Short mmCIF file of C-alpha atoms in Angstrom, two decimals:
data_model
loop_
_atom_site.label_atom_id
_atom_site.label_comp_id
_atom_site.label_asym_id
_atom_site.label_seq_id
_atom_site.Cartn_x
_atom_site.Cartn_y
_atom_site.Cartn_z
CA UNK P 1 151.09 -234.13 -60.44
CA UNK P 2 150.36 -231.72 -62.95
CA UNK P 3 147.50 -228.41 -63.22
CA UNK P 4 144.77 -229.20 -65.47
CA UNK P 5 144.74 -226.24 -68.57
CA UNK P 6 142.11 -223.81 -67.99
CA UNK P 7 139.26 -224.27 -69.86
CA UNK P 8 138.02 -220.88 -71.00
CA UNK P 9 134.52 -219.94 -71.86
CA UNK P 10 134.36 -217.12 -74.94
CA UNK P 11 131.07 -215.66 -76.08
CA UNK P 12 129.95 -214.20 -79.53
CA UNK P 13 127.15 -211.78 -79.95
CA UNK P 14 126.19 -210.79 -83.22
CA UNK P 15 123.44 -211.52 -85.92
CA UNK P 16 122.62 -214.67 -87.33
CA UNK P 17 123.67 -214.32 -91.22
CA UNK P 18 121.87 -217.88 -92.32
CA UNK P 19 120.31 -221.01 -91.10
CA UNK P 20 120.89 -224.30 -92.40
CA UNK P 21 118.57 -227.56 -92.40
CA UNK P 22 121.85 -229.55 -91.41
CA UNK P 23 122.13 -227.39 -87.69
CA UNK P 24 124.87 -224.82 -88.93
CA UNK P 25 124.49 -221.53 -88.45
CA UNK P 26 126.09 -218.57 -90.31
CA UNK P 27 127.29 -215.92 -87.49
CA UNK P 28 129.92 -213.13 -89.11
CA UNK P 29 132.19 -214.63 -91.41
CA UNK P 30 131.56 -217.91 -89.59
CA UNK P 31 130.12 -221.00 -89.67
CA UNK P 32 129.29 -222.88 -86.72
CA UNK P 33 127.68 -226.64 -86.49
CA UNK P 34 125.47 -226.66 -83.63
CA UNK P 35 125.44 -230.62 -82.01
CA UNK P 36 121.94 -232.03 -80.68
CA UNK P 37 123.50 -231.66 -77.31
CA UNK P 38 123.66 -227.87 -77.50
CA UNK P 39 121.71 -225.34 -75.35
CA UNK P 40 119.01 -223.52 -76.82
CA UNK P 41 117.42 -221.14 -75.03
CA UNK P 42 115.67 -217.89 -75.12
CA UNK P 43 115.01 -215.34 -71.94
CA UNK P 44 111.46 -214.54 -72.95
CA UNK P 45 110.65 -218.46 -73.70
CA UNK P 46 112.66 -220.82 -71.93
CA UNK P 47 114.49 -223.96 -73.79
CA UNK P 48 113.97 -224.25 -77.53
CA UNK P 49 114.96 -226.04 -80.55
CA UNK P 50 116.80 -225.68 -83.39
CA UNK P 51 114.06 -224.62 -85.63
CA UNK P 52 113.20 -221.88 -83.69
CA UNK P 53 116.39 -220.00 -84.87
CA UNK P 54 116.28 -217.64 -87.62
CA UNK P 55 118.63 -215.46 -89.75
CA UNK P 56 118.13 -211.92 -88.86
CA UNK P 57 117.77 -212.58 -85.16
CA UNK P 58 120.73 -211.45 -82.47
CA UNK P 59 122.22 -214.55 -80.87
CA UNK P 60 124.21 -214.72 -77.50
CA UNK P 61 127.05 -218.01 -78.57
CA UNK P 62 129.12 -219.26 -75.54
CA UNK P 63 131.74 -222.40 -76.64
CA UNK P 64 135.03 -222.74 -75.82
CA UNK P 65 137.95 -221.30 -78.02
CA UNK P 66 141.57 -222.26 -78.87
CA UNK P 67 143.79 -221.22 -82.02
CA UNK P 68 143.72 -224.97 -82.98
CA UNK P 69 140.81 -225.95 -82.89
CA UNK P 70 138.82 -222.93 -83.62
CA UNK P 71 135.08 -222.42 -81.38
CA UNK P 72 133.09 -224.96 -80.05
CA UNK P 73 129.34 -223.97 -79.32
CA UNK P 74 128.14 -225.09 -75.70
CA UNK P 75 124.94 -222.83 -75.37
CA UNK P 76 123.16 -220.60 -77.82
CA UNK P 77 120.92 -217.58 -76.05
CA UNK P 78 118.46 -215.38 -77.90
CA UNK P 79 118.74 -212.34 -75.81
CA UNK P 80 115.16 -211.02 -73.89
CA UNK P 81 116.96 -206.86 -76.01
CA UNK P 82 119.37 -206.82 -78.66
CA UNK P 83 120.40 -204.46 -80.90
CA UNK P 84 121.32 -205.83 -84.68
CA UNK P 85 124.27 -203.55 -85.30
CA UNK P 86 126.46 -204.70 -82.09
CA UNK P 87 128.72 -207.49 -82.54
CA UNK P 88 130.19 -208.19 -79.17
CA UNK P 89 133.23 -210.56 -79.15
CA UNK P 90 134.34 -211.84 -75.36
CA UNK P 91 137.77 -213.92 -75.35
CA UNK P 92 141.38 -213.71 -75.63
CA UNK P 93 143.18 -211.54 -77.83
CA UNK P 94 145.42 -213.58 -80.35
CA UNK P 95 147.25 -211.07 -82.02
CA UNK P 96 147.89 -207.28 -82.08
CA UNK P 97 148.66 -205.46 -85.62
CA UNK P 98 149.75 -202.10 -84.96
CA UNK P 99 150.57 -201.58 -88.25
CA UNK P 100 147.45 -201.40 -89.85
CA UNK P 101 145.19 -201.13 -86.94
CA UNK P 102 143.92 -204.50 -86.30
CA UNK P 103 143.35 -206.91 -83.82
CA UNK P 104 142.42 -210.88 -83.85
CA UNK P 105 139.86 -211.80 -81.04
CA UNK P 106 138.20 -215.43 -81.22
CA UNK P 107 139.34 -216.22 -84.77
CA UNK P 108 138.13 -212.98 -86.00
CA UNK P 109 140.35 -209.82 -87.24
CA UNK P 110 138.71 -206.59 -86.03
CA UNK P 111 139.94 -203.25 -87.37
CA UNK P 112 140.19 -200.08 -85.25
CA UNK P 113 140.48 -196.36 -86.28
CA UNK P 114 140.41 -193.42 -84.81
CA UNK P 115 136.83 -192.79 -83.78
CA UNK P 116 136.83 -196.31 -81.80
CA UNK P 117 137.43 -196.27 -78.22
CA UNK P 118 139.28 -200.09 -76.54
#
């Protein structure tokens, strides 16, 4: 008998850069492929589809995340209030660089300074 690995559930919230035909979608420095089985919903209007997304709008991405294998979109949300300039990033930190200030959450390196509060 053996524990199953926890599966865990990491959400990025940030601004959708670009919007491709082919159902990727440019988030950060990221590119994500979004499969026909994905979730696409929005608070104000319910379950949409893919051409419904847009660059410039603040997306809510939920997938699972491991070093390996990078993130794999299960749900998108387009958030009822969002503000453009706040990237949230929800998951496991990877790896701590004192050094020079950064940190690597979901695949992404985030930089910290003094006026930044963890």
């Amino acid at each position: 008998m053996s524990l199953k690995p926890v599966e865990e559930l990491a959400v990025i919230r940030a601004q959708l850069r670009h919007v491709d035909n082919t159902r990727v979608i440019h988030i950060l420095n990221s590119q994500f492929i979004l499969s026909d089985t994905i979730e696409i919903a929005s608070g104000d209007s319910g379950r949409l589809g893919f051409e419904a997304l847009r660059a410039g709008q603040v997306v809510e991405l939920t997938g699972r995340y491991s070093f390996e294998e990078g993130f794999s979109p299960v749900k998108l949300q387009i958030p009822s209030e969002s503000s453009p300039g706040v990237v949230v990033l929800n998951g496991r930190i990877e790896e701590i660089n004192q050094a020079d200030g950064t940190f690597r959450v979901l695949g992404v390196t985030v930089a910290t300074d003094d006026q930044r509060q963890s």
